[in-house]
PDB file of C-alpha atoms in Angstrom:
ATOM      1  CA  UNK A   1     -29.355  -2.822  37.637  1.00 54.00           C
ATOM      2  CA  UNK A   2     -32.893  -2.578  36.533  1.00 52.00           C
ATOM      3  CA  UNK A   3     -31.762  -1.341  33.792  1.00 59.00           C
ATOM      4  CA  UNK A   4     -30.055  -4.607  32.618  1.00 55.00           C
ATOM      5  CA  UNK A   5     -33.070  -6.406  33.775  1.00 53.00           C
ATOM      6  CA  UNK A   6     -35.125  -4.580  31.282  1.00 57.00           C
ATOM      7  CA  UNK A   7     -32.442  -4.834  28.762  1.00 58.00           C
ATOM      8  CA  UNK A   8     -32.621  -8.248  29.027  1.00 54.00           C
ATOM      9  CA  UNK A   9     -36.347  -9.495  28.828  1.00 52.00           C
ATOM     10  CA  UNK A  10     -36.359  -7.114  25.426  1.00 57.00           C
ATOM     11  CA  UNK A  11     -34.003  -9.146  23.903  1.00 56.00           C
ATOM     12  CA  UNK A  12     -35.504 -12.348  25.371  1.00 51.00           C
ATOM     13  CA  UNK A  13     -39.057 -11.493  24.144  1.00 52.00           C
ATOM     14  CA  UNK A  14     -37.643 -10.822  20.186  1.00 56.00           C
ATOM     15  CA  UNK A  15     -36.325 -13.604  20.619  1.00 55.00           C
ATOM     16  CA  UNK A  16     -39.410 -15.788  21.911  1.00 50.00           C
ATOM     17  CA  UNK A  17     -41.666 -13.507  19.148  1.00 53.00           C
ATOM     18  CA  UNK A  18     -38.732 -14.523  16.312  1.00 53.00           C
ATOM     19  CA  UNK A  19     -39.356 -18.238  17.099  1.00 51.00           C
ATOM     20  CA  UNK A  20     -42.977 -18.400  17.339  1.00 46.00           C
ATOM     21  CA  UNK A  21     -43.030 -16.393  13.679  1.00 49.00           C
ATOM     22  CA  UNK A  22     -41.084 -18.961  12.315  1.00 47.00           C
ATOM     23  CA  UNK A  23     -42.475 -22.086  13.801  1.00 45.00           C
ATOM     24  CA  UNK A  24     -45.475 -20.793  11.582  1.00 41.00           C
ATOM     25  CA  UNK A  25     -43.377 -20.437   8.340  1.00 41.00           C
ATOM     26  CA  UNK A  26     -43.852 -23.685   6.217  1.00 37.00           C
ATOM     27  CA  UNK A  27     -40.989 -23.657   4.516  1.00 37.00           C
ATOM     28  CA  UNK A  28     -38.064 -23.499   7.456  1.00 35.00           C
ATOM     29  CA  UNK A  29     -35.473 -25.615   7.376  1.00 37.00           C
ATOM     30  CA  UNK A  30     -33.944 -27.885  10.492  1.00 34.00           C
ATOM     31  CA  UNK A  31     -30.699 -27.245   8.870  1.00 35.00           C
ATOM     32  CA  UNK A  32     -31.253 -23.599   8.717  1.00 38.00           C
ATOM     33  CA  UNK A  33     -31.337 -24.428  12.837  1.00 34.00           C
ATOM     34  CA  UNK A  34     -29.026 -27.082  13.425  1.00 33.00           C
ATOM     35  CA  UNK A  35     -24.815 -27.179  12.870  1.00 36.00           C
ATOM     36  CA  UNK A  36     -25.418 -27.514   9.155  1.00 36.00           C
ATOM     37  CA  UNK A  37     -22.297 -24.930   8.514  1.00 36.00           C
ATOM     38  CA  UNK A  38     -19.606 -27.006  10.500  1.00 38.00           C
ATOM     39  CA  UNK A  39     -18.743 -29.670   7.179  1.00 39.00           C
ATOM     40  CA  UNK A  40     -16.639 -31.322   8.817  1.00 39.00           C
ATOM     41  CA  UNK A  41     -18.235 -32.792  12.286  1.00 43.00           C
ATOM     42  CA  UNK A  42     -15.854 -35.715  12.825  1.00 44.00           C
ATOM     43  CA  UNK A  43     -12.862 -33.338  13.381  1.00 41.00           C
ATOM     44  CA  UNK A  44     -14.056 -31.555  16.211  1.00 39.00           C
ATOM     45  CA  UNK A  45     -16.127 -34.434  17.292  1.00 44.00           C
ATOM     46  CA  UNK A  46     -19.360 -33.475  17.403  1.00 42.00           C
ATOM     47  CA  UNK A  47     -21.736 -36.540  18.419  1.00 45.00           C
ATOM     48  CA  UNK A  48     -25.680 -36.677  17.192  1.00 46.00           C
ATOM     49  CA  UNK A  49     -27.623 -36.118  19.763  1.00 44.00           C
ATOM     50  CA  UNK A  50     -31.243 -38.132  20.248  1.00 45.00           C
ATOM     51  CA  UNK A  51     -34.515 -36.213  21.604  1.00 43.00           C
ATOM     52  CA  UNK A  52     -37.331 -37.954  23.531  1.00 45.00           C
ATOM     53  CA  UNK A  53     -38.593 -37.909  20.232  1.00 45.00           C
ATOM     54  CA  UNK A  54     -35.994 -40.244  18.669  1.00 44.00           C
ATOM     55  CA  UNK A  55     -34.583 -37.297  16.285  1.00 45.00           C
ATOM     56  CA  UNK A  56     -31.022 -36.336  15.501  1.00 48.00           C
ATOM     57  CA  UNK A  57     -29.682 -33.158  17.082  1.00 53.00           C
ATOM     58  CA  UNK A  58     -31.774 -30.405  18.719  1.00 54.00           C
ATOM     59  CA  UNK A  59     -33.984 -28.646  16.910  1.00 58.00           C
ATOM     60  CA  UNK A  60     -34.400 -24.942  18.614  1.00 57.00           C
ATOM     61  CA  UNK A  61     -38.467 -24.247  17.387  1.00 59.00           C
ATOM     62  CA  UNK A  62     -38.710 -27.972  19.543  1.00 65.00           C
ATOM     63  CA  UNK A  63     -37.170 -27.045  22.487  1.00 67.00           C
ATOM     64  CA  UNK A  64     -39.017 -26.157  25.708  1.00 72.00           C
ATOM     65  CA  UNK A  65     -39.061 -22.322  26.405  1.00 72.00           C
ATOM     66  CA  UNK A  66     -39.554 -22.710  30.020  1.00 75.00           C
ATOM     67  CA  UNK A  67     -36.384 -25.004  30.580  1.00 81.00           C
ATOM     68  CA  UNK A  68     -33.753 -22.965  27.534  1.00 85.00           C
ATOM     69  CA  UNK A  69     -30.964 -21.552  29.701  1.00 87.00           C
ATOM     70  CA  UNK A  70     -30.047 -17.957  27.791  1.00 88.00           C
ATOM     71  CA  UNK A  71     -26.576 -17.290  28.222  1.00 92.00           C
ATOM     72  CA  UNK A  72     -25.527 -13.619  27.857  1.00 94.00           C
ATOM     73  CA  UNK A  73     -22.681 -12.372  25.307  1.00 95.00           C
ATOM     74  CA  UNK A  74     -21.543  -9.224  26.600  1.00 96.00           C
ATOM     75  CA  UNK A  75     -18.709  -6.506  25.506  1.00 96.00           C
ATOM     76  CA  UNK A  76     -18.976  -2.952  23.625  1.00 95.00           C
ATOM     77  CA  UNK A  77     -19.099  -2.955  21.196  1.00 94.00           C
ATOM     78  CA  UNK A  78     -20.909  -6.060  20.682  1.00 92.00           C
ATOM     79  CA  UNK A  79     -22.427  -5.074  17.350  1.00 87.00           C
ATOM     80  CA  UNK A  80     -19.858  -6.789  15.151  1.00 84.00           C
ATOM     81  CA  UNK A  81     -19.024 -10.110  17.175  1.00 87.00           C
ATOM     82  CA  UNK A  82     -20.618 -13.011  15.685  1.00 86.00           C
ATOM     83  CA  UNK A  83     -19.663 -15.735  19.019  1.00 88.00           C
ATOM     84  CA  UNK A  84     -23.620 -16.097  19.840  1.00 90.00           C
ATOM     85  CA  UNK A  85     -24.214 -17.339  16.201  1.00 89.00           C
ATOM     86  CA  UNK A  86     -21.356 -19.617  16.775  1.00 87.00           C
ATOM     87  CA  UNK A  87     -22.301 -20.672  20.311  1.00 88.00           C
ATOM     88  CA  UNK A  88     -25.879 -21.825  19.241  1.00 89.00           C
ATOM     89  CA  UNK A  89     -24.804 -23.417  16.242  1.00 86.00           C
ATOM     90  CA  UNK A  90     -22.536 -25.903  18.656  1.00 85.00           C
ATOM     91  CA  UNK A  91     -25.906 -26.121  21.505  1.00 86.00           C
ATOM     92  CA  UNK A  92     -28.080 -27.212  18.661  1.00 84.00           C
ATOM     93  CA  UNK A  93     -25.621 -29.672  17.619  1.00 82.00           C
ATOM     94  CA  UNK A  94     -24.582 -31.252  20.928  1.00 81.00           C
ATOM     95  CA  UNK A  95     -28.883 -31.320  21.778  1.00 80.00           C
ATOM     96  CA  UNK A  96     -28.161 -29.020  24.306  1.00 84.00           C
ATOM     97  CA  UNK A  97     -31.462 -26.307  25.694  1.00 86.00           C
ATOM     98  CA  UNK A  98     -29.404 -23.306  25.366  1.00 88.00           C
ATOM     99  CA  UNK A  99     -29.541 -19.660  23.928  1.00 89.00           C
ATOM    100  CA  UNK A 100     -26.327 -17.238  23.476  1.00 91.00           C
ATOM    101  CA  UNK A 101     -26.996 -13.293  22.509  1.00 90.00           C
ATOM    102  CA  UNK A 102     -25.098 -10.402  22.751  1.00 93.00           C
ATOM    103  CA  UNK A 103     -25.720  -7.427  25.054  1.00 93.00           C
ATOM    104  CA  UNK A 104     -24.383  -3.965  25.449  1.00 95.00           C
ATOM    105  CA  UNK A 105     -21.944  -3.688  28.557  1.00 95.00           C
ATOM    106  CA  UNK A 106     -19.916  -0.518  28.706  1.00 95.00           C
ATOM    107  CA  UNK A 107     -17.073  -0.309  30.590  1.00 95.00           C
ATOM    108  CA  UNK A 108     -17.527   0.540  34.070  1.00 94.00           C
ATOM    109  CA  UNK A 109     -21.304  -1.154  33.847  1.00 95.00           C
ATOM    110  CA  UNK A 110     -20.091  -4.489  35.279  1.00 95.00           C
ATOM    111  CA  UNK A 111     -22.114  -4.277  38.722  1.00 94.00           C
ATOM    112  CA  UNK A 112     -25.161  -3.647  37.100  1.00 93.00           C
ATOM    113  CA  UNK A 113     -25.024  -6.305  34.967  1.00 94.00           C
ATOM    114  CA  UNK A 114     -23.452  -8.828  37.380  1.00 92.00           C
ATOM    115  CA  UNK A 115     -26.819  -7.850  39.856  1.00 88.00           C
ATOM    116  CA  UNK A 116     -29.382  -8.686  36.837  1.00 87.00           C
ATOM    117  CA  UNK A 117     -27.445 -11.849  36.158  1.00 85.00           C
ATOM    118  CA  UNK A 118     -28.855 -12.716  39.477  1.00 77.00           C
ATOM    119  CA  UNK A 119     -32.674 -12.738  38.502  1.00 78.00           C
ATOM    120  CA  UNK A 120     -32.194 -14.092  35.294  1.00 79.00           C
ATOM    121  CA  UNK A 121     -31.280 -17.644  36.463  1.00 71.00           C
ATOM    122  CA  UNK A 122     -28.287 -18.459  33.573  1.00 86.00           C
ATOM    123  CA  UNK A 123     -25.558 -20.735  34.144  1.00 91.00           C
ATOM    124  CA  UNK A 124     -23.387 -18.512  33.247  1.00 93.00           C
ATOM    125  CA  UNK A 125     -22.231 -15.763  30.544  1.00 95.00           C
ATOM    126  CA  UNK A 126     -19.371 -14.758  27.919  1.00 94.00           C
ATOM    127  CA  UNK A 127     -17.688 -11.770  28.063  1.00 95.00           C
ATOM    128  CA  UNK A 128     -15.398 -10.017  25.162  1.00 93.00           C
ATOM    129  CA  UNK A 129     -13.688  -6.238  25.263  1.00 92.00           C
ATOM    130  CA  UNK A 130     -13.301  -4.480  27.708  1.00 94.00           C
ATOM    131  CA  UNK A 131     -14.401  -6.777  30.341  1.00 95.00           C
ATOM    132  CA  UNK A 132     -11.721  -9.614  30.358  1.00 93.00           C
ATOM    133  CA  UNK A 133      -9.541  -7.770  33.012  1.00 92.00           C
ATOM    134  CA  UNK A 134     -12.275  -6.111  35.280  1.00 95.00           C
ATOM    135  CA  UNK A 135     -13.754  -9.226  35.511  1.00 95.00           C
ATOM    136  CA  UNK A 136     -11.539 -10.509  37.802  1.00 94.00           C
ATOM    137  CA  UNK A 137     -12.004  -8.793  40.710  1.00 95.00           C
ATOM    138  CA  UNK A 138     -15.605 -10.129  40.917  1.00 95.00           C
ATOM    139  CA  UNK A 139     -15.063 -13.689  40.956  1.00 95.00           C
ATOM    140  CA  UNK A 140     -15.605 -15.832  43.911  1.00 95.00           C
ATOM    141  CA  UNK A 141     -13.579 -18.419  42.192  1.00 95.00           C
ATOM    142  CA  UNK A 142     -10.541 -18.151  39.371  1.00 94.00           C
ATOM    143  CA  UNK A 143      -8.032 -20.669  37.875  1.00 91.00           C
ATOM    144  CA  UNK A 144      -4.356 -19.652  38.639  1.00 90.00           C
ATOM    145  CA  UNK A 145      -3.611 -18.263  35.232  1.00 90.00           C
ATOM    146  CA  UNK A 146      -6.606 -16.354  34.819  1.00 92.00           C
ATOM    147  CA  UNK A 147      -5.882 -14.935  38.295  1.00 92.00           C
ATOM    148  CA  UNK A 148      -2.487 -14.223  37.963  1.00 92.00           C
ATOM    149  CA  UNK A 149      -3.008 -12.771  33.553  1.00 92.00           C
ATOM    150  CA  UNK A 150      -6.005 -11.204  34.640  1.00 91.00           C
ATOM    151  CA  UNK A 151      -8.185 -12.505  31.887  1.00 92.00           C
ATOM    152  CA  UNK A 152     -11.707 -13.741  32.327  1.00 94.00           C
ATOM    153  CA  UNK A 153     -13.327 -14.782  29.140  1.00 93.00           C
ATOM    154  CA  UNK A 154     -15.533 -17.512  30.695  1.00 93.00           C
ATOM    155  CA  UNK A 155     -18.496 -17.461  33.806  1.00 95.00           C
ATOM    156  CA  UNK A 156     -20.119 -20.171  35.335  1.00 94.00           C
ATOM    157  CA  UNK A 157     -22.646 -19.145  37.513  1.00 92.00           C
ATOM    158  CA  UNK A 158     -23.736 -21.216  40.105  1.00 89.00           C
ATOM    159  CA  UNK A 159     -27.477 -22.077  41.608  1.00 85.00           C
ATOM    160  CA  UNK A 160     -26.378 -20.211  44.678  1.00 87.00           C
ATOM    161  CA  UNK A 161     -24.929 -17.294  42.564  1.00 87.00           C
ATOM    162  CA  UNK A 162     -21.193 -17.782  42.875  1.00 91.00           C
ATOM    163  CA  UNK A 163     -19.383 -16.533  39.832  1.00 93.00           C
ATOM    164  CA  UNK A 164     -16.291 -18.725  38.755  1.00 95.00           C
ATOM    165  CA  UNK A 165     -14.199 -17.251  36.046  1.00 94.00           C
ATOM    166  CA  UNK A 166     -11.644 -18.836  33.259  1.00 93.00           C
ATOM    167  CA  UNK A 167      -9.882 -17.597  30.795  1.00 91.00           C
ATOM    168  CA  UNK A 168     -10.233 -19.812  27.428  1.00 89.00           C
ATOM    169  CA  UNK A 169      -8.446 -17.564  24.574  1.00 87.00           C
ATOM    170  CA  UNK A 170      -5.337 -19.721  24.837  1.00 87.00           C
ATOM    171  CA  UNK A 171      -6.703 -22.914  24.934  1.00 86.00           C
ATOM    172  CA  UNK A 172      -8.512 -22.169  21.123  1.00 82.00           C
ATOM    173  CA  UNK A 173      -4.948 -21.055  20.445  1.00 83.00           C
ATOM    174  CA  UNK A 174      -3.522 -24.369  21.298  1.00 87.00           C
ATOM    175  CA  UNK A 175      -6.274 -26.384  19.721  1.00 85.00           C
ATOM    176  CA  UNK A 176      -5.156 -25.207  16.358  1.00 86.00           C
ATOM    177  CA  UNK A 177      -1.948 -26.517  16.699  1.00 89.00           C
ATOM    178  CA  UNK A 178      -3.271 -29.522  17.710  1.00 88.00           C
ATOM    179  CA  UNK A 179      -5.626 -29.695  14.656  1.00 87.00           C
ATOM    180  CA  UNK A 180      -2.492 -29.021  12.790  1.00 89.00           C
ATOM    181  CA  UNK A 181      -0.500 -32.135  14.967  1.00 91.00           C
ATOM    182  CA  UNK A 182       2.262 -29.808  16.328  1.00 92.00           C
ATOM    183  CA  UNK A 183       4.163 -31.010  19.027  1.00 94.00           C
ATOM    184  CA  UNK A 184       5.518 -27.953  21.110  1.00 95.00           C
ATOM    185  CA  UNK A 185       7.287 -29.500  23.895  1.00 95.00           C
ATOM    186  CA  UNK A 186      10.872 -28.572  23.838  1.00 96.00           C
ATOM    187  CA  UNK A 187       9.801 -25.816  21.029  1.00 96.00           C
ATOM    188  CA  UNK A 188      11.203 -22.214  21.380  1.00 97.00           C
ATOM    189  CA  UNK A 189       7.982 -19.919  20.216  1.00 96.00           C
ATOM    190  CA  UNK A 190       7.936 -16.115  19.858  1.00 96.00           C
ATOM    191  CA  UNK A 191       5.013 -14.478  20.265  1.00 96.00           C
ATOM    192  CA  UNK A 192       4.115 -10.971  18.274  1.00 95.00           C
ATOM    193  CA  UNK A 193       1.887  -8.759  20.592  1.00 95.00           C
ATOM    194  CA  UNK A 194       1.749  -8.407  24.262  1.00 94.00           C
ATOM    195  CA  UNK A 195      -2.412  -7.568  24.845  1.00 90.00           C
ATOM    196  CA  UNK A 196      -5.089  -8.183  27.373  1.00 85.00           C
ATOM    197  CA  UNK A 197      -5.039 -12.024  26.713  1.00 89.00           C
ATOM    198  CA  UNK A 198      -1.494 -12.805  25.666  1.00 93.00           C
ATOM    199  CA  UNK A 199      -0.705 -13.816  29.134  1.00 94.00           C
ATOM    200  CA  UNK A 200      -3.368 -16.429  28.704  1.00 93.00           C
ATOM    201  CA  UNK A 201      -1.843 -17.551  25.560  1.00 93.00           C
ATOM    202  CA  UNK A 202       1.593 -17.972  27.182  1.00 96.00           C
ATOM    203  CA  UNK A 203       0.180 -20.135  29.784  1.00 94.00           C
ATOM    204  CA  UNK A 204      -1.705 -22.541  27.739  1.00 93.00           C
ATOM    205  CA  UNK A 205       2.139 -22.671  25.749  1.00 95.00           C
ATOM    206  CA  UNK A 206       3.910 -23.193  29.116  1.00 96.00           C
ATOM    207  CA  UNK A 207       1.732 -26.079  30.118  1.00 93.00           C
ATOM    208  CA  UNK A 208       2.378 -27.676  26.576  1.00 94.00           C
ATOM    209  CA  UNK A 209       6.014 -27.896  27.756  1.00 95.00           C
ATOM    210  CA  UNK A 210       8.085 -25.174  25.408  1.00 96.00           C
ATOM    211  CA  UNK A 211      11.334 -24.772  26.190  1.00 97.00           C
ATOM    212  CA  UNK A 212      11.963 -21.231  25.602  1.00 98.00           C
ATOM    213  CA  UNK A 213       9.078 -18.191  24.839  1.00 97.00           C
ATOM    214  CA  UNK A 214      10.550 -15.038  23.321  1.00 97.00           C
ATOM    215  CA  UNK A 215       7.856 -11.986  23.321  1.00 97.00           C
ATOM    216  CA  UNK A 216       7.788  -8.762  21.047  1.00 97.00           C
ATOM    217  CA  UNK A 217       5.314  -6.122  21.404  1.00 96.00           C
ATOM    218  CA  UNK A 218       5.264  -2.241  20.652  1.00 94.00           C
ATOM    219  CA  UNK A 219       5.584  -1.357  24.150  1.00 94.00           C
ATOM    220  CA  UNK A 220       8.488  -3.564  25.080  1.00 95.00           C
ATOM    221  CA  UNK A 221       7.150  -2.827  28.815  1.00 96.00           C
ATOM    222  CA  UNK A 222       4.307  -5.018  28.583  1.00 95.00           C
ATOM    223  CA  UNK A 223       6.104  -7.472  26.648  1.00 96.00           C
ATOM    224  CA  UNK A 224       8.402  -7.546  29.364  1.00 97.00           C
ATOM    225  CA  UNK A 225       5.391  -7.981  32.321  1.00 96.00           C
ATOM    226  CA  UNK A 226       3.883 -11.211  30.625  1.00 96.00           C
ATOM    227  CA  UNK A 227       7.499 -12.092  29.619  1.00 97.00           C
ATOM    228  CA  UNK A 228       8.653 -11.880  33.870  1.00 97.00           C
ATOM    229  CA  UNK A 229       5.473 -13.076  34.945  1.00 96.00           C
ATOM    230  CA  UNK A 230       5.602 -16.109  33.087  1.00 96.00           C
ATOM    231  CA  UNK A 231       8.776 -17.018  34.583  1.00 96.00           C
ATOM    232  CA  UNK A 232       7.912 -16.710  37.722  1.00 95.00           C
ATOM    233  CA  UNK A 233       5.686 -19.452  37.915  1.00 93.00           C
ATOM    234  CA  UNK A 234       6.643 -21.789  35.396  1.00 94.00           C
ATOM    235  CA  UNK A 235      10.410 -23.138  34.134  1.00 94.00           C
ATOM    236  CA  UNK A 236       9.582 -21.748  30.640  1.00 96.00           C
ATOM    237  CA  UNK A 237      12.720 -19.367  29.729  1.00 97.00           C
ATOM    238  CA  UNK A 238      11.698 -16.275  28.863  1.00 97.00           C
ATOM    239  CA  UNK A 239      13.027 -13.120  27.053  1.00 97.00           C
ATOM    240  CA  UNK A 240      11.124  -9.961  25.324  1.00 96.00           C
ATOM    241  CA  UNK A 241      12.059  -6.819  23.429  1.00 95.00           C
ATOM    242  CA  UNK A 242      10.459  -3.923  21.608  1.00 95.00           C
ATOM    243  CA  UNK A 243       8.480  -5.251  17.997  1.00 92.00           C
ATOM    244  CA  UNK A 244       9.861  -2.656  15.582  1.00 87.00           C
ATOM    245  CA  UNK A 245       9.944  -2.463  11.106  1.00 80.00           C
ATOM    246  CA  UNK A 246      13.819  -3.898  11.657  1.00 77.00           C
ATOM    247  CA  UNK A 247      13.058  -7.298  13.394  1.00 71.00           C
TER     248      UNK A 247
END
């Protein structure tokens, strides 16, 4: 655990010593800080955001160090995923105090970080490979699909430290069809691949009223497990085979 704790404040101090290096640097940018790579802000309806100060959007060298809630990104390897970058482009944008950064979690390391969590008073953290499936069995609290695809994505951390747990991949799968105004009720879909989060997906497609959900994957057995599954609990019809060169 202490391990994780240590882990932890390192990261938090670069990041306190980054800011206060450039909050001395003339010639930063606000937009360097703020959403300035979304172009299009209207689409995913992204409102300006007022400080006390009267400015637009939340500037992160303005914020209050003693109130930002840091909100861990963990997976291994972690090295390559660029969600925090994403995540604190959106916080600065919607003027919210917030901080994402990624941490080394090997597999198997989940209690240790899960006890730090508790003295590092975050709302909550994100989790990527391999943790999406062990996570599971240490919430207190877990929406039916996640519970039932085993696929955790999402934590919310209370103030009393109860951990509740969602899965989110599908729902950024359906929000690009709805970017793209597809309708997909009544729709037969097949889905290629059968993985840790397809389940997920499947749900999300389920509650968006398809008729029928046809599933190919390498292993035709776990093609057939989120193909079963998904008919057990929903009226979605369901079939799956083996994804081979000839189909």
């Amino acid at each position: 655990m202490w391990k994780y704790i240590e882990k932890l404040f390192n990261i938090y101090n670069k990041i306190r010593e980054f800011l206060y290096k450039k909050r001395l640097t003339k010639d930063i940018s606000r937009d360097n800080i703020i959403m300035k790579s979304i172009s299009n802000k209207e689409k995913y309806n992204l409102k300006k955001v007022r400080t006390s100060k009267g400015e637009e959007n939340m500037n992160l060298l303005e914020m209050n160090p003693h109130e930002t809630k840091y909100i861990p990104l963990i997976g291994s390897p972690i090295g390559g995923s660029t969600a925090s970058f994403l995540y604190n482009k959106i916080f600065a944008s919607f003027g919210v105090n917030a901080m994402s950064y990624p941490v080394e979690v090997k597999k198997g390391e989940l209690p240790e970080f899960l006890s730090a969590m508790k003295y590092m008073n975050a709302p909550g953290f994100i989790a990527t490979s391999p943790h999406k499936q062990d996570l599971t069995a240490f919430m207190d609290e877990i929406d039916d699909a996640s519970r039932i695809f085993r696929s955790v994505n999402a934590v919310h951390v209370d103030k009393n430290g109860r951990m509740e747990g969602h899965g989110l991949d599908g729902k950024g799968v359906i929000g690009a069809f709805d970017d793209n105004k597809v309708d997909l009720k009544g729709k037969e879909v097949l889905m290629l691949g059968a993985g840790g989060i397809s389940g997920i997906f499947a749900s999300e497609l389920a509650q968006r009223g398809i008729r029928k959900l046809t599933i190919l994957n390498r292993t035709e057995e776990k093609a057939r497990y989120v193909a079963d599954t998904l008919a057990s609990c929903t009226e979605v019809v369901t079939a799956s085979g083996a994804y081979t060169a000839e189909n």
